[in-house]
GROMACS .gro file of C-alpha atoms in nm:
model
  339
    1MET     CA    1  12.874   6.120   9.070
    2LEU     CA    2  13.079   6.411   8.939
    3ASP     CA    3  13.393   6.190   8.931
    4ARG     CA    4  13.209   5.920   8.736
    5MET     CA    5  13.080   6.178   8.492
    6ALA     CA    6  13.433   6.317   8.449
    7LEU     CA    7  13.569   5.966   8.379
    8VAL     CA    8  13.295   5.902   8.122
    9VAL     CA    9  13.375   6.234   7.951
   10ALA     CA   10  13.749   6.150   7.952
   11ALA     CA   11  13.682   5.805   7.800
   12VAL     CA   12  13.458   5.950   7.530
   13CYS     CA   13  13.716   6.217   7.447
   14ALA     CA   14  13.993   5.956   7.436
   15GLY     CA   15  13.790   5.738   7.200
   16ALA     CA   16  13.709   6.037   6.982
   17CYS     CA   17  14.075   6.135   6.964
   18VAL     CA   18  14.174   5.777   6.866
   19LEU     CA   19  13.906   5.764   6.599
   20LEU     CA   20  14.013   6.103   6.465
   21ALA     CA   21  14.380   6.003   6.458
   22THR     CA   22  14.293   5.675   6.288
   23ALA     CA   23  14.088   5.861   6.027
   24VAL     CA   24  14.382   6.095   5.961
   25VAL     CA   25  14.622   5.802   5.920
   26ALA     CA   26  14.377   5.623   5.691
   27PHE     CA   27  14.339   5.933   5.482
   28VAL     CA   28  14.717   5.973   5.450
   29LEU     CA   29  14.760   5.611   5.354
   30ALA     CA   30  14.481   5.629   5.101
   31THR     CA   31  14.619   5.941   4.931
   32ARG     CA   32  14.986   5.850   4.964
   33ARG     CA   33  15.015   5.499   4.824
   34ASP     CA   34  15.396   5.520   4.822
   35VAL     CA   35  15.385   5.545   5.200
   36MET     CA   36  15.174   5.227   5.210
   37THR     CA   37  15.421   5.049   4.977
   38ASP     CA   38  15.722   5.150   5.186
   39TRP     CA   39  15.543   5.043   5.508
   40LEU     CA   40  15.455   4.701   5.365
   41ALA     CA   41  15.811   4.655   5.232
   42ALA     CA   42  15.951   4.728   5.575
   43ASP     CA   43  15.878   4.529   5.892
   44PRO     CA   44  15.495   4.527   5.922
   45SER     CA   45  15.494   4.433   6.293
   46ALA     CA   46  15.710   4.732   6.386
   47GLY     CA   47  15.475   4.966   6.195
   48VAL     CA   48  15.170   4.824   6.367
   49ALA     CA   49  15.338   4.863   6.705
   50ARG     CA   50  15.427   5.223   6.633
   51PHE     CA   51  15.073   5.290   6.516
   52GLY     CA   52  14.922   5.128   6.827
   53THR     CA   53  15.157   5.321   7.056
   54ALA     CA   54  15.073   5.646   6.881
   55MET     CA   55  14.699   5.579   6.921
   56LEU     CA   56  14.743   5.499   7.291
   57VAL     CA   57  14.935   5.821   7.342
   58VAL     CA   58  14.672   6.020   7.153
   59GLY     CA   59  14.390   5.856   7.354
   60ALA     CA   60  14.567   5.915   7.686
   61VAL     CA   61  14.641   6.280   7.609
   62GLY     CA   62  14.281   6.334   7.498
   63GLY     CA   63  14.136   6.163   7.808
   64VAL     CA   64  14.366   6.344   8.056
   65THR     CA   65  14.299   6.677   7.888
   66ALA     CA   66  13.922   6.622   7.903
   67TYR     CA   67  13.945   6.518   8.272
   68LEU     CA   68  14.147   6.827   8.360
   69VAL     CA   69  13.912   7.053   8.170
   70THR     CA   70  13.616   6.934   8.383
   71LEU     CA   71  13.795   7.007   8.711
   72GLY     CA   72  13.681   7.369   8.723
   73THR     CA   73  13.319   7.287   8.645
   74ARG     CA   74  13.318   7.000   8.894
   75ALA     CA   75  13.459   7.223   9.166
   76ARG     CA   76  13.199   7.495   9.096
   77VAL     CA   77  12.912   7.247   9.097
   78GLU     CA   78  13.038   7.082   9.415
   79ARG     CA   79  13.081   7.417   9.591
   80SER     CA   80  12.738   7.542   9.480
   81SER     CA   81  12.572   7.215   9.587
   82LYS     CA   82  12.724   7.242   9.933
   83GLU     CA   83  12.608   7.603   9.960
   84LEU     CA   84  12.259   7.502   9.851
   85VAL     CA   85  12.249   7.226  10.114
   86GLU     CA   86  12.363   7.474  10.379
   87LEU     CA   87  12.101   7.722  10.264
   88ALA     CA   88  11.829   7.452  10.281
   89THR     CA   89  11.945   7.357  10.634
   90ARG     CA   90  11.926   7.718  10.752
   91PHE     CA   91  11.586   7.757  10.585
   92ALA     CA   92  11.456   7.444  10.761
   93ALA     CA   93  11.585   7.583  11.094
   94GLY     CA   94  11.370   7.893  11.045
   95GLU     CA   95  11.645   8.141  10.972
   96ALA     CA   96  11.510   8.449  10.796
   97ARG     CA   97  11.813   8.632  10.661
   98LEU     CA   98  11.924   8.412  10.374
   99THR     CA   99  12.153   8.505  10.084
  100PRO     CA  100  12.090   8.335   9.747
  101VAL     CA  101  12.359   8.110   9.606
  102HIS     CA  102  12.545   8.266   9.310
  103SER     CA  103  12.678   7.974   9.107
  104GLU     CA  104  12.610   8.061   8.741
  105ILE     CA  105  12.406   7.738   8.735
  106ASP     CA  106  12.046   7.826   8.654
  107GLU     CA  107  11.882   7.539   8.841
  108ILE     CA  108  12.077   7.595   9.166
  109GLU     CA  109  12.019   7.971   9.152
  110HIS     CA  110  11.645   7.916   9.089
  111VAL     CA  111  11.609   7.682   9.387
  112SER     CA  112  11.810   7.911   9.619
  113GLY     CA  113  11.607   8.211   9.502
  114VAL     CA  114  11.281   8.034   9.579
  115MET     CA  115  11.399   7.944   9.929
  116THR     CA  116  11.527   8.294   9.997
  117ARG     CA  117  11.201   8.455   9.887
  118ARG     CA  118  10.998   8.205  10.086
  119ALA     CA  119  11.203   8.272  10.399
  120HIS     CA  120  11.144   8.644  10.353
  121ASP     CA  121  10.771   8.592  10.303
  122MET     CA  122  10.750   8.368  10.610
  123THR     CA  123  10.930   8.632  10.816
  124LYS     CA  124  10.686   8.900  10.703
  125SER     CA  125  10.393   8.670  10.774
  126LEU     CA  126  10.518   8.587  11.125
  127ALA     CA  127  10.582   8.957  11.196
  128ALA     CA  128  10.233   9.045  11.074
  129GLU     CA  129  10.083   8.773  11.296
  130ARG     CA  130  10.272   8.902  11.600
  131ASP     CA  131  10.165   9.258  11.526
  132PHE     CA  132   9.806   9.148  11.479
  133ALA     CA  133   9.804   8.962  11.811
  134ALA     CA  134   9.949   9.266  11.989
  135ASP     CA  135   9.705   9.503  11.813
  136ALA     CA  136   9.409   9.278  11.894
  137SER     CA  137   9.499   9.259  12.262
  138HIS     CA  138   9.545   9.637  12.277
  139GLN     CA  139   9.214   9.707  12.095
  140LEU     CA  140   9.023   9.475  12.326
  141ARG     CA  141   9.188   9.593  12.649
  142THR     CA  142   9.039   9.946  12.644
  143PRO     CA  143   8.670   9.856  12.601
  144LEU     CA  144   8.705   9.571  12.850
  145THR     CA  145   8.855   9.810  13.105
  146ALA     CA  146   8.575  10.060  13.049
  147LEU     CA  147   8.315   9.784  13.080
  148LEU     CA  148   8.473   9.672  13.407
  149MET     CA  149   8.443  10.026  13.543
  150ARG     CA  150   8.071  10.033  13.460
  151LEU     CA  151   8.011   9.699  13.628
  152GLU     CA  152   8.195   9.822  13.937
  153GLU     CA  153   7.969  10.129  13.941
  154ILE     CA  154   7.664   9.901  13.925
  155SER     CA  155   7.789   9.678  14.203
  156GLU     CA  156   7.849   9.971  14.439
  157THR     CA  157   7.510  10.143  14.412
  158ASP     CA  158   7.156  10.065  14.525
  159ASP     CA  159   6.996  10.341  14.318
  160ALA     CA  160   6.781  10.175  14.049
  161ASP     CA  161   6.807  10.476  13.818
  162VAL     CA  162   7.187  10.473  13.838
  163VAL     CA  163   7.191  10.101  13.784
  164LYS     CA  164   6.972  10.136  13.476
  165GLU     CA  165   7.184  10.419  13.334
  166GLU     CA  166   7.511  10.236  13.394
  167ALA     CA  167   7.364   9.913  13.252
  168ASN     CA  168   7.262  10.090  12.932
  169ILE     CA  169   7.614  10.231  12.895
  170ALA     CA  170   7.761   9.888  12.963
  171ILE     CA  171   7.538   9.739  12.692
  172ALA     CA  172   7.661  10.003  12.449
  173GLN     CA  173   8.019   9.914  12.542
  174VAL     CA  174   7.951   9.543  12.483
  175GLU     CA  175   7.812   9.636  12.140
  176ARG     CA  176   8.128   9.836  12.071
  177LEU     CA  177   8.340   9.542  12.185
  178THR     CA  178   8.149   9.322  11.940
  179ARG     CA  179   8.217   9.569  11.659
  180VAL     CA  180   8.588   9.570  11.753
  181VAL     CA  181   8.596   9.191  11.724
  182ASP     CA  182   8.416   9.207  11.390
  183ASP     CA  183   8.666   9.467  11.270
  184LEU     CA  184   8.957   9.247  11.374
  185LEU     CA  185   8.803   8.953  11.188
  186GLY     CA  186   8.763   9.175  10.884
  187ARG     CA  187   9.134   9.258  10.896
  188THR     CA  188   9.228   8.889  10.895
  189ARG     CA  189   9.002   8.830  10.593
  190GLY     CA  190   9.144   9.130  10.406
  191ALA     CA  191   8.810   9.307  10.395
  192GLY     CA  192   8.832   9.631  10.201
  193GLY     CA  193   8.614   9.885  10.030
  194PRO     CA  194   8.547  10.256  10.083
  195SER     CA  195   8.505  10.383  10.438
  196PRO     CA  196   8.148  10.476  10.535
  197ALA     CA  197   8.031  10.815  10.660
  198VAL     CA  198   8.018  10.834  11.041
  199SER     CA  199   7.894  11.109  11.273
  200LEU     CA  200   8.186  11.259  11.461
  201ASP     CA  201   7.951  11.391  11.731
  202SER     CA  202   7.808  11.047  11.809
  203VAL     CA  203   8.152  10.884  11.838
  204ILE     CA  204   8.290  11.161  12.065
  205ALA     CA  205   7.978  11.155  12.283
  206ALA     CA  206   8.002  10.777  12.328
  207LEU     CA  207   8.369  10.810  12.423
  208GLN     CA  208   8.288  11.084  12.673
  209ARG     CA  209   8.043  10.852  12.851
  210GLU     CA  210   8.288  10.564  12.833
  211TRP     CA  211   8.585  10.753  12.981
  212GLN     CA  212   8.392  10.966  13.229
  213PRO     CA  213   8.441  10.733  13.530
  214ALA     CA  214   8.817  10.706  13.470
  215PHE     CA  215   8.862  11.083  13.442
  216GLU     CA  216   8.640  11.147  13.743
  217GLN     CA  217   8.846  10.901  13.945
  218ALA     CA  218   9.159  11.097  13.846
  219ARG     CA  219   8.977  11.425  13.930
  220ARG     CA  220   9.006  11.539  13.571
  221SER     CA  221   8.760  11.614  13.291
  222VAL     CA  222   8.721  11.606  12.912
  223ARG     CA  223   8.601  11.920  12.731
  224VAL     CA  224   8.459  11.895  12.380
  225ARG     CA  225   8.436  12.203  12.162
  226GLY     CA  226   8.445  12.315  11.802
  227GLU     CA  227   8.207  12.257  11.515
  228ARG     CA  228   7.917  12.019  11.546
  229GLY     CA  229   7.734  11.807  11.291
  230LEU     CA  230   8.051  11.690  11.115
  231PHE     CA  231   8.065  11.361  10.927
  232VAL     CA  232   8.390  11.190  10.831
  233ARG     CA  233   8.501  10.898  10.620
  234SER     CA  234   8.595  10.621  10.858
  235THR     CA  235   8.463  10.307  11.015
  236PRO     CA  236   8.309  10.380  11.358
  237VAL     CA  237   8.531  10.120  11.525
  238ALA     CA  238   8.853  10.268  11.382
  239LEU     CA  239   8.756  10.629  11.465
  240SER     CA  240   8.652  10.532  11.816
  241GLN     CA  241   8.973  10.337  11.869
  242VAL     CA  242   9.198  10.623  11.751
  243LEU     CA  243   9.027  10.883  11.969
  244SER     CA  244   9.010  10.641  12.261
  245THR     CA  245   9.384  10.589  12.234
  246LEU     CA  246   9.442  10.965  12.245
  247LEU     CA  247   9.216  11.003  12.549
  248GLU     CA  248   9.389  10.716  12.726
  249ASN     CA  249   9.729  10.866  12.640
  250SER     CA  250   9.623  11.199  12.794
  251LEU     CA  251   9.480  11.026  13.101
  252VAL     CA  252   9.800  10.827  13.166
  253HIS     CA  253  10.067  11.075  13.061
  254GLY     CA  254   9.898  11.418  13.083
  255ARG     CA  255   9.748  11.649  13.339
  256GLY     CA  256   9.453  11.881  13.375
  257THR     CA  257   9.160  11.911  13.140
  258VAL     CA  258   9.170  11.719  12.815
  259ASP     CA  259   9.054  11.933  12.526
  260VAL     CA  260   8.890  11.772  12.218
  261HIS     CA  261   8.852  12.025  11.936
  262ALA     CA  262   8.687  11.943  11.603
  263ARG     CA  263   8.698  12.174  11.302
  264ARG     CA  264   8.692  12.185  10.924
  265SER     CA  265   8.999  12.260  10.717
  266GLY     CA  266   8.926  12.257  10.346
  267PRO     CA  267   8.804  11.909  10.245
  268SER     CA  268   8.928  11.764  10.574
  269VAL     CA  269   8.805  11.746  10.928
  270ILE     CA  270   9.067  11.786  11.203
  271VAL     CA  271   9.019  11.651  11.556
  272GLU     CA  272   9.279  11.779  11.801
  273VAL     CA  273   9.332  11.622  12.143
  274SER     CA  274   9.548  11.807  12.394
  275ASP     CA  275   9.601  11.837  12.770
  276GLN     CA  276   9.792  12.051  13.019
  277GLY     CA  277  10.073  11.809  13.101
  278ASP     CA  278  10.445  11.828  13.037
  279GLY     CA  279  10.408  11.676  12.691
  280VAL     CA  280  10.634  11.445  12.498
  281PRO     CA  281  11.010  11.453  12.566
  282ALA     CA  282  11.206  11.604  12.277
  283ALA     CA  283  11.409  11.288  12.226
  284MET     CA  284  11.093  11.075  12.204
  285ALA     CA  285  10.882  11.303  11.987
  286PRO     CA  286  11.024  11.193  11.646
  287HIS     CA  287  10.966  10.827  11.738
  288ILE     CA  288  10.634  10.857  11.924
  289PHE     CA  289  10.442  10.652  11.662
  290GLU     CA  290  10.696  10.369  11.643
  291ARG     CA  291  10.604  10.038  11.800
  292SER     CA  292  10.743   9.967  12.147
  293VAL     CA  293  10.834  10.334  12.197
  294SER     CA  294  10.694  10.437  12.534
  295SER     CA  295  10.788  10.617  12.851
  296GLY     CA  296  10.679  10.309  13.046
  297ALA     CA  297  10.435  10.506  13.262
  298GLY     CA  298  10.104  10.342  13.348
  299GLY     CA  299  10.210  10.004  13.208
  300SER     CA  300  10.221  10.143  12.858
  301THR     CA  301  10.325   9.889  12.588
  302GLY     CA  302  10.409  10.143  12.319
  303LEU     CA  303  10.151   9.994  12.082
  304GLY     CA  304   9.863  10.239  12.125
  305LEU     CA  305   9.980  10.532  11.914
  306ALA     CA  306  10.138  10.306  11.648
  307LEU     CA  307   9.810  10.119  11.613
  308ALA     CA  308   9.612  10.444  11.612
  309ARG     CA  309   9.820  10.582  11.325
  310ASP     CA  310   9.778  10.255  11.130
  311LEU     CA  311   9.400  10.267  11.183
  312ALA     CA  312   9.389  10.631  11.072
  313GLU     CA  313   9.585  10.558  10.756
  314SER     CA  314   9.377  10.252  10.675
  315ASN     CA  315   9.074  10.481  10.670
  316GLY     CA  316   9.239  10.738  10.447
  317GLY     CA  317   9.338  10.970  10.731
  318ARG     CA  318   9.651  11.077  10.917
  319LEU     CA  319   9.749  11.106  11.283
  320ASP     CA  320  10.025  11.349  11.377
  321LEU     CA  321  10.186  11.500  11.682
  322VAL     CA  322  10.151  11.868  11.597
  323GLN     CA  323  10.288  11.998  11.928
  324ALA     CA  324  10.514  11.816  12.171
  325GLN     CA  325  10.497  12.039  12.482
  326PRO     CA  326  10.222  12.037  12.592
  327ALA     CA  327  10.120  11.742  12.379
  328ARG     CA  328   9.867  11.805  12.104
  329PHE     CA  329   9.768  11.530  11.861
  330ALA     CA  330   9.574  11.598  11.541
  331LEU     CA  331   9.364  11.343  11.354
  332PHE     CA  332   9.304  11.439  10.987
  333LEU     CA  333   9.009  11.272  10.813
  334SER     CA  334   8.821  11.330  10.491
  335GLU     CA  335   8.485  11.502  10.540
  336ALA     CA  336   8.188  11.298  10.425
  337GLU     CA  337   7.894  11.460  10.249
  338THR     CA  338   7.551  11.368  10.385
  339ASP     CA  339   7.208  11.416  10.233
   0.00000   0.00000   0.00000
């Protein structure tokens, strides 16, 4: 197509050159009548032949010049078109890292820019979906494990009072699991809005009951101290998940008594969770909240702390490792005023 266009351009330029040369000759003959008289007096056929030859030469020079001038443009368009086809092929194959075509041709650059941005958006979307699937499985695993412990307690006892107590706790854990699912659905729908006020005491007390069998089985305990009656800005599911992650982290990686300390600090409420273990290795401490960073102990996936920090930040808070050895994590949340 480019060759045909070049030939058409060459033909048009050749015709234009012939017409221009003819117009010049006609002008000269019209203004210089003595030239016309001399030409007629001489051999007319020779003059016509010379004129025709001159026009052919002029047309050929004009056509060849026009054809040569289009070579650079044709080469650039051809090269850019091939690059665009290659880019489209890589985009169709699902490749994410695409570089836009720089051709100085607006249409080609626009199309390549659209494909490049779309590939980037698709990569971000796929990464978000993978993260969501991993986060969802991690958030559901903890309450399901705790529920299984309660059901095992029920199956191993004949005491009706114990069965009733464990059943009530199991019901509460099922309700929490339902809230976790609702919270996950809210994330997929982009639900937003200000975080509600939640009682810190009630969340910590529920987690104590939930994790009691696991800590008793490990011959360890959880001690809660500090100020009482505190309310913070957070969804109950997010707050419970963050603190549950810290308790699970201490159970798997720590030793001794786990200490949960709540206190005010200006307009914030700080909840610190610590234990008596060896703590976090110095090389791992700066990366402890990154995904897939884990010591590998206890089947850890490295998602818990990363998800916990994300949940804290989504509720206007912050989760930090304030001391590596022994490990001490601090959850900072805004205090909520209650009537």
